[in-house]
Coordinates of C-alpha atoms and ligand atoms in Angstrom, one line a residue:
X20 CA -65.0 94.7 1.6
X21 CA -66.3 97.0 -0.9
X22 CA -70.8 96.6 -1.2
X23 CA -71.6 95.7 -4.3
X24 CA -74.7 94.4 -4.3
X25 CA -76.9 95.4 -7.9
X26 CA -79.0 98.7 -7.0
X27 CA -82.5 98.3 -8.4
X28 CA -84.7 101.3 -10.5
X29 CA -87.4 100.2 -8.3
X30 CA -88.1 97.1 -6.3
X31 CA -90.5 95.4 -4.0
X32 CA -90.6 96.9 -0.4
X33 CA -92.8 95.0 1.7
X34 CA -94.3 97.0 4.7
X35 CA -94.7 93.9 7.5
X36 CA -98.0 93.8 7.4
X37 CA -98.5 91.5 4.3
X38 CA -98.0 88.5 5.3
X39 CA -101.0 88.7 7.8
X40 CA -103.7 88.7 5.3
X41 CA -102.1 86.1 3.6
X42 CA -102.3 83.8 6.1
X43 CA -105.9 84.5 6.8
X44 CA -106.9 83.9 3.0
X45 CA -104.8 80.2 3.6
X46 CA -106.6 80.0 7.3
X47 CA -109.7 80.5 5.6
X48 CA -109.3 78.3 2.6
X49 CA -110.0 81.7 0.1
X50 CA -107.2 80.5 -2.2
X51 CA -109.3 81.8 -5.0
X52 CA -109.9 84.9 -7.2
X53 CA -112.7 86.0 -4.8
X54 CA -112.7 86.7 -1.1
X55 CA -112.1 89.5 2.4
X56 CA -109.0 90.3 0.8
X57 CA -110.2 91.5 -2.3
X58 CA -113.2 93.3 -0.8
X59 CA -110.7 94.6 1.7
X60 CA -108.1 96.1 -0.5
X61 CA -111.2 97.1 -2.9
X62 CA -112.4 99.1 -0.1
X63 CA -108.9 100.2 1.2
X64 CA -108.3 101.6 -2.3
X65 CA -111.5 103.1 -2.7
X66 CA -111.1 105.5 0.4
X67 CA -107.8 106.4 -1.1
X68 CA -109.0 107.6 -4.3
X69 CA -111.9 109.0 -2.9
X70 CA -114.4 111.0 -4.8
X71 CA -117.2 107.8 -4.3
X72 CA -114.9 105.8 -7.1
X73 CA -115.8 102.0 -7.5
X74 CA -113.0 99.9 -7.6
X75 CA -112.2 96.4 -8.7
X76 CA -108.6 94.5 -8.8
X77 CA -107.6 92.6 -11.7
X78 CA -105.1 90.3 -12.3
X79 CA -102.8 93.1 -14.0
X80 CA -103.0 96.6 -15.2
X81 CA -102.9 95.8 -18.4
X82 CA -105.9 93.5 -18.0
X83 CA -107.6 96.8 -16.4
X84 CA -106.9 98.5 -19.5
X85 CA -108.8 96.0 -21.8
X86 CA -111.9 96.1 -19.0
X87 CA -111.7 100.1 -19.3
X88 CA -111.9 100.3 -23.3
X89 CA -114.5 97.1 -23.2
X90 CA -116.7 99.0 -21.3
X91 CA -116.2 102.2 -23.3
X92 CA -117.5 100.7 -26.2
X93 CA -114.4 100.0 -28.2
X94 CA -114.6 97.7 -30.5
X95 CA -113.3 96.9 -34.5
X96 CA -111.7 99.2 -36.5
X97 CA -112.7 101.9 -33.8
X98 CA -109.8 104.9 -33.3
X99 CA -108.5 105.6 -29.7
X100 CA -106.1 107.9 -28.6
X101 CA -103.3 107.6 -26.6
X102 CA -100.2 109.1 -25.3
X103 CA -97.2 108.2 -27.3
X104 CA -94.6 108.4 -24.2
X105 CA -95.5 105.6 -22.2
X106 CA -95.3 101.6 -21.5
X107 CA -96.6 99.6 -24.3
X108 CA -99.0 98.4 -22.1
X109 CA -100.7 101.3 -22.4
X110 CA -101.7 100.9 -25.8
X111 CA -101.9 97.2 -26.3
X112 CA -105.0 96.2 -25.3
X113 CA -106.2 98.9 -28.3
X114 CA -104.7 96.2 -30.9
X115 CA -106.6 93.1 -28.6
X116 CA -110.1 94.7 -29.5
X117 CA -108.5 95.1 -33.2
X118 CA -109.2 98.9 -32.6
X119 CA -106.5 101.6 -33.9
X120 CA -104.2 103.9 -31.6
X121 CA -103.9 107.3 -32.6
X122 CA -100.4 108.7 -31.3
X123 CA -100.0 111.9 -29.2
X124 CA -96.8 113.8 -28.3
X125 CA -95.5 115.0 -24.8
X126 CA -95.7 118.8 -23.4
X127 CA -92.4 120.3 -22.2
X128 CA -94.1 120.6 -18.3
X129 CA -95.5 117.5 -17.5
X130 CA -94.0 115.2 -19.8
X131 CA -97.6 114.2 -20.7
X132 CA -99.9 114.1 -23.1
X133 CA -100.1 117.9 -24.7
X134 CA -103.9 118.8 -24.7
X135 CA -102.7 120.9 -28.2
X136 CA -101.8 117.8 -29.8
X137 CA -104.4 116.4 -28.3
X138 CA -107.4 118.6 -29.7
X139 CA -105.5 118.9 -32.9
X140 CA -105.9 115.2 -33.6
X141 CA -109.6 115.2 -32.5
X142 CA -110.5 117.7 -34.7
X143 CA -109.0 115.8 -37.2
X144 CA -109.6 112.9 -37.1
X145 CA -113.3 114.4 -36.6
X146 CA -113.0 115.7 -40.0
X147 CA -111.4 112.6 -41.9
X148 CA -114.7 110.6 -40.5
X149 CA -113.2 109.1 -37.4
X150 CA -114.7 109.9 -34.1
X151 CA -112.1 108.4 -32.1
X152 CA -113.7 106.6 -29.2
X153 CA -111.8 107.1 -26.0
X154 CA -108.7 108.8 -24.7
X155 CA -106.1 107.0 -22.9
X156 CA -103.8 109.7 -20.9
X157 CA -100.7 108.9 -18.8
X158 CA -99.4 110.1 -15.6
X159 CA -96.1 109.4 -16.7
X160 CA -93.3 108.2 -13.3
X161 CA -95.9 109.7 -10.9
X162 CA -96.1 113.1 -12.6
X163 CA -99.9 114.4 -12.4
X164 CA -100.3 115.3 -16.6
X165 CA -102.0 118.5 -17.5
X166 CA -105.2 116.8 -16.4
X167 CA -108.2 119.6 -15.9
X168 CA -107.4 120.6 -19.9
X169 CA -107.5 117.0 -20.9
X170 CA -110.6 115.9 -19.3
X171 CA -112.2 119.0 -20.7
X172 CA -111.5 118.6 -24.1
X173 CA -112.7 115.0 -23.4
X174 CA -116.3 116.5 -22.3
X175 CA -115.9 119.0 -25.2
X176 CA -115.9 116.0 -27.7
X177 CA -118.0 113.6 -25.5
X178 CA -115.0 111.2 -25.7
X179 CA -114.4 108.6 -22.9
X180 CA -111.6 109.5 -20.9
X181 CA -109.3 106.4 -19.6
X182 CA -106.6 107.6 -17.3
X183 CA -103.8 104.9 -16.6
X184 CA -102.3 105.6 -13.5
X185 CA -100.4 102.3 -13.0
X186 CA -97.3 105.0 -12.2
X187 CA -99.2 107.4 -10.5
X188 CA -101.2 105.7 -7.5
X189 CA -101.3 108.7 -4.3
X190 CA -100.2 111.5 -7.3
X191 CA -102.5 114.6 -6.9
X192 CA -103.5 117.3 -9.2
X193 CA -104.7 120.5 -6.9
X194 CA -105.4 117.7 -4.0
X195 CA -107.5 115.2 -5.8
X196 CA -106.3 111.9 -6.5
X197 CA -104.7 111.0 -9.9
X198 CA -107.2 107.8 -11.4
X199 CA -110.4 109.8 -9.7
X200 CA -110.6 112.2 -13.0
X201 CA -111.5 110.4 -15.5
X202 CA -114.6 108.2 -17.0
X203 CA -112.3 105.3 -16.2
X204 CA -108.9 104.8 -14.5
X205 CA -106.7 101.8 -14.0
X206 CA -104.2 101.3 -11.7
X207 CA -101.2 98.5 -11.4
X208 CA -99.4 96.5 -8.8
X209 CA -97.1 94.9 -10.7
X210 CA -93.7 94.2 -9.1
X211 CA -91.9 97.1 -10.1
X212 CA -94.4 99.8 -9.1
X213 CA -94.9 102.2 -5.6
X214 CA -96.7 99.1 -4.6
X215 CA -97.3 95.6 -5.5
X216 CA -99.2 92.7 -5.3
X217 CA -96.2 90.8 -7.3
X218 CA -98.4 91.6 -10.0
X219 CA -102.1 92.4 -10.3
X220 CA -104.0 95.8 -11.0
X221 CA -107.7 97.9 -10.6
X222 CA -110.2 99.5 -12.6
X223 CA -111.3 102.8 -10.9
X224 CA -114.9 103.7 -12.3
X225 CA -117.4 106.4 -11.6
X226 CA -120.8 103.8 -10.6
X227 CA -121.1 100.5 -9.0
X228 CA -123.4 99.0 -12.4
X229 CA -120.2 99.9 -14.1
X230 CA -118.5 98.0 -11.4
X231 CA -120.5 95.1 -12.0
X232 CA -119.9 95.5 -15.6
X233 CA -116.5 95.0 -15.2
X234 CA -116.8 91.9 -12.9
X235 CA -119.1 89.8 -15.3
X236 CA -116.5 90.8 -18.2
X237 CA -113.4 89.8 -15.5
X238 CA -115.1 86.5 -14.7
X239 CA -115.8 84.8 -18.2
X240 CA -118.8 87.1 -18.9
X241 CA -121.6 84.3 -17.0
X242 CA -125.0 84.8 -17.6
X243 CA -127.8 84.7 -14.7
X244 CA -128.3 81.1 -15.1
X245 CA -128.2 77.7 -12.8
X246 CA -125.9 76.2 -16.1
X247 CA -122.9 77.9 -17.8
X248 CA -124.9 80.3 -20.1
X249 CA -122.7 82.6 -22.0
X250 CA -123.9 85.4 -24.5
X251 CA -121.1 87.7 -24.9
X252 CA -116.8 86.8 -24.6
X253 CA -115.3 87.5 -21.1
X254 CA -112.0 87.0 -19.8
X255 CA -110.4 85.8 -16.8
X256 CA -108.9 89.0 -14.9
X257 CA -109.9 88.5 -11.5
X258 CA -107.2 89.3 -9.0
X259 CA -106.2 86.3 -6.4
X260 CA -107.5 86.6 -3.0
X261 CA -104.1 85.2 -2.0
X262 CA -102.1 88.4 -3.6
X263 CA -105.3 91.1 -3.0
X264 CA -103.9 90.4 1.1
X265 CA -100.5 91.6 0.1
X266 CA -102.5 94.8 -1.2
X267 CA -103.7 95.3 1.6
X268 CA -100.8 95.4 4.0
X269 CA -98.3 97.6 1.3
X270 CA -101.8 100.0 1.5
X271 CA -100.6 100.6 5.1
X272 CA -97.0 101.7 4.2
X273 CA -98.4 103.6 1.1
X274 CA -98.1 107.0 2.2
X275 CA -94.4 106.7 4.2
X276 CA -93.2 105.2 0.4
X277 CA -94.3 107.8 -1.1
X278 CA -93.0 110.2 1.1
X279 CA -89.0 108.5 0.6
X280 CA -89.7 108.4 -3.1
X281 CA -89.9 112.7 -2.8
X282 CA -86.8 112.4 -0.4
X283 CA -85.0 110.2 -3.2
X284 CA -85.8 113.1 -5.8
X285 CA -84.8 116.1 -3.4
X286 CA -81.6 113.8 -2.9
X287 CA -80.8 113.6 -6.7
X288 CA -82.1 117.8 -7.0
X289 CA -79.2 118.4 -4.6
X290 CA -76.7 115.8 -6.5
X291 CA -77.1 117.2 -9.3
X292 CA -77.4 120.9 -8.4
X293 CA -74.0 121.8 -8.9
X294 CA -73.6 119.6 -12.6
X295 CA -73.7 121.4 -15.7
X296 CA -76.7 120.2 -18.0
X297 CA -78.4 118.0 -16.0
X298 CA -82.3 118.9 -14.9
X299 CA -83.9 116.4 -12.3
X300 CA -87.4 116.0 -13.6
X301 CA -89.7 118.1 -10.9
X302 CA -92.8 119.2 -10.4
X303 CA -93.2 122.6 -12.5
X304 CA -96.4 124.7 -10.6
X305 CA -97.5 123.5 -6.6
X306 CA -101.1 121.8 -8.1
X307 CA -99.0 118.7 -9.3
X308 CA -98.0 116.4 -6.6
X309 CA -95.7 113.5 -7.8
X310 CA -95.6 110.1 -6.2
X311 CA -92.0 110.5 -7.7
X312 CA -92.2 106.5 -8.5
X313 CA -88.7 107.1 -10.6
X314 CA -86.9 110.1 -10.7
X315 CA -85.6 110.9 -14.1
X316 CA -83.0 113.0 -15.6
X317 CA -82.7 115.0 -18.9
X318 CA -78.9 115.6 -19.9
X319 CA -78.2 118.6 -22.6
X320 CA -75.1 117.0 -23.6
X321 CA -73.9 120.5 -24.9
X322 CA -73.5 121.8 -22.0
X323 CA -72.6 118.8 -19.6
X324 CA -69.3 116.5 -20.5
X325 CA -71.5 113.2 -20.7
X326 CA -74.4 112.1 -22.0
X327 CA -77.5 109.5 -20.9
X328 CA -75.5 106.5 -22.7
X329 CA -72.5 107.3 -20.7
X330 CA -73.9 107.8 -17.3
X331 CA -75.8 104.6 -17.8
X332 CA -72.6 102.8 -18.8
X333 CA -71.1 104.2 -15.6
X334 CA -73.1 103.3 -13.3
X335 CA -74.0 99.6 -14.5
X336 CA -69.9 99.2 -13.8
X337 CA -70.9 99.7 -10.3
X338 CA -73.5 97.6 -10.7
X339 CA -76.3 100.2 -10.3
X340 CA -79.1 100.1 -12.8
X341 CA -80.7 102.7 -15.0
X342 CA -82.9 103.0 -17.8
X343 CA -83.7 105.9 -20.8
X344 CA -86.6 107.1 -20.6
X345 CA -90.1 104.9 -22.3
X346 CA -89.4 105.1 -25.7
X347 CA -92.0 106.9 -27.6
X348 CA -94.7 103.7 -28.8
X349 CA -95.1 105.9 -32.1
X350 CA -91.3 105.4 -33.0
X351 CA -91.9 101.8 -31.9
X352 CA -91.6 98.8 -34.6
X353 CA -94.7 97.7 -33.7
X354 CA -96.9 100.8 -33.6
X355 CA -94.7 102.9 -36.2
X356 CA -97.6 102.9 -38.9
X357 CA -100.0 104.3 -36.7
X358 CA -100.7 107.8 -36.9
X359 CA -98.9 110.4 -34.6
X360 CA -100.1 114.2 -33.9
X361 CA -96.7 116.8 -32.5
X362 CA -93.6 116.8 -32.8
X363 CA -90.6 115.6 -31.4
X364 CA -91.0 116.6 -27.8
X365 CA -91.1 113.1 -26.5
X366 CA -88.6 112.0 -28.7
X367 CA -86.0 113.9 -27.3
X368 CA -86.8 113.4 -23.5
X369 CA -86.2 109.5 -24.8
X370 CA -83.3 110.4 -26.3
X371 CA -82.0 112.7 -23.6
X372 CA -83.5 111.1 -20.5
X373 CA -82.3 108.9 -17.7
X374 CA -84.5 107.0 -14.9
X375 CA -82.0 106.6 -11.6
X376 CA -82.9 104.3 -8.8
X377 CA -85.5 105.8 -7.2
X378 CA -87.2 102.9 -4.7
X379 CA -88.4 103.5 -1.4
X380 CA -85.6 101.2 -0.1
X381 CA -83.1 102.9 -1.3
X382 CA -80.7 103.0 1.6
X383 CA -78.0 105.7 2.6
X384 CA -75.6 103.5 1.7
X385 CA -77.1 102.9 -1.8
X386 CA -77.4 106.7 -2.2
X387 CA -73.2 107.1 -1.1
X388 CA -72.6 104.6 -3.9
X389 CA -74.6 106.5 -6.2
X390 CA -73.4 109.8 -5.7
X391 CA -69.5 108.7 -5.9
X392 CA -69.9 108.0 -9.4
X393 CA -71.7 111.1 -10.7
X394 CA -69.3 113.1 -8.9
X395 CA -66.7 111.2 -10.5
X396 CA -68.5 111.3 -14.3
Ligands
PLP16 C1 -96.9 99.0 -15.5 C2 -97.7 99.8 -16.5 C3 -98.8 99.3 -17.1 C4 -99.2 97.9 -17.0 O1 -99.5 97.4 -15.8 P1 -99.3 95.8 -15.5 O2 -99.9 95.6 -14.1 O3 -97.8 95.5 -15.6 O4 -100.1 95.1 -16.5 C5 -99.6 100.1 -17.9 N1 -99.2 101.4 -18.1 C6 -98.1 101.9 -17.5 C7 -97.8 103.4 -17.8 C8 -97.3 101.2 -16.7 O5 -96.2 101.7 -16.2

């Protein structure tokens, strides 16, 4: 009988060693949103990133996000900047603190933020009266942006730098760990990502009182008091002991997942070698290294006898999903009146683009099923 089963873009791969700490946070009764497992995966994490980065897990990235602009000093009507191509997660906690994003376009290389655009709209919005206060870059499917540039126009402008690498966790530009450039970066476990937590996510910052910091705001904002004393708003974004243990055993199997994410790209290099129009999405000099969370493709339907639409159509028939590209957040219906600085570089990787399975269970079998219909297309 023929396999069927629905290929995934990118799903949970659990490593074995998970469900150890889990059973010592119920063994210990730490069934709460402190705990080993935390601390552990804090600390696992933390020798990953390197560079002396303090870490702390969150219930989500997005909530990481929010922490990382709170502590830049964001607040009402203040601008920040952000890359246009990416989740909307990037940019929404910028509306929760009733601040206002400032659009960016992609570069051709990286697809990432272009540090042109970028210093284009600082000087501008520098001379309209509008010091925008942080930068919110993206390490877009794994790929390492053009990152020494950025964070020195960031140090040029004395402008917070916020680096979400919820895509991009064991990414490297020239060896150093994508997350460890910035003033901030957040990471995210969220089902779908190289690895989870079922969902959860961290806050990577340079010093351990902006640790703290972070905690009080993560953990209703207590004061030092004996009663419940409150003097500024927190939230509740502590991550669960409970899920920090599945952390820590995916933080065991992180590297070999990474490693069969590159293999998935070198597969779809070689599939797609011989097609006309169709680039796999690489890595363009030897200082970016890719986590390759999901390999994507860009079709120049001039020269190829299909386009994005088609392909995806195709391979859903075989029940194998795929996905365009993030669709820029400044052509969004909720963003669209916000202001935008490029051109329409990110709008045509959207409108070009395609994200193939790329997890790191992808079997052989998968990747035979997979290759029969783009052979056929
Ligand atoms: C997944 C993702 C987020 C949000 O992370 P969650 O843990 O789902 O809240 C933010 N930015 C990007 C680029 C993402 O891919």
């Amino acid at each position: 009988m023929k396999n069927n089963t629905k290929i995934l873009l990118s799903s949970p791969h659990m490593g074995g060693g998970e469900k150890k700490y889990i059973n010592d946070a119920f063994d210990t009764n730490w069934v709460v949103p402190m705990g080993p497992n935390i601390d552990g995966f804090e600390d696992d994490l933390e020798k990953y990133i390197k560079n002396d980065k303090k870490i702390i897990c969150t219930s989500s990235g997005t909530a990481a996000i929010h922490l990382a602009l709170i502590l830049a000093g964001v607040k009402l009507y203040d601008e920040v900047i952000c890359q246009s191509m990416t989740f909307s997660a990037s940019a929404n906690p910028i509306i929760y603190l009733g601040a206002k994003p400032i659009f960016i376009d992609s570069e051709e290389d990286t697809w990432n933020m272009c540090p042109v655009a970028l210093e284009e709209a600082i000087v501008d919005r520098i001379n309209k009266g509008f010091k925008p206060k942080a930068i919110i870059v993206v390490h877009l499917y794994g790929m390492p942006a053009k990152i020494e540039t950025i964070v020195s126009i960031a140090k040029k402008y004395e402008i917070t730098l916020i680096e979400d690498s919820a895509e991009s966790l064991g990414s490297s530009f020239k060896g150093k760990k994508c997350g460890s450039f910035g003033d901030y970066g957040i990471l995210s476990f969220n089902g779908n990502k190289i690895i989870t937590t079922s969902g959860g996510g961290a806050l990577i910052c340079n010093t351990t009182e902006q640790k703290n910091k972070a905690v009080f705001f993560a953990t209703q904002a207590k004061d030092d008091a004996v009663h419940y004393q409150h003097s500024e708003i927190g939230y509740n974004y502590r991550m669960s002991n409970v899920l920090a243990g599945i952390g820590r055993g995916q933080m065991e199997v992180l590297d070999q997942h990474i490693a069969l994410r590159r293999e998935n790209n070198k597969f779809y290099q070689n599939l797609f070698e011989n097609i006309k129009g169709v680039k796999v999405f690489k890595e363009f000099s030897p200082d970016h290294f890719s986590n390759f969370w999901l390999t994507c493709i860009i079709i120049d339907n001039k020269k190829s006898n299909f386009d994005n639409e088609e392909l995806r159509i195709a391979l859903k028939g075989e029940n194998i999903e795929s996905r365009p590209l993030w669709k820029p957040l400044h052509l969004q219906p909720v963003f669209n009146t916000f202001e935008f600085y490029g051109s329409e570089i990110c709008e045509n990787l959207f409108k070009n683009g395609l994200c193939l399975p790329s997890g790191s269970n992808l079997s052989k079998e998968d990747k035979v099923r997979i290759s029969n219909i783009i052979k056929s297309i």
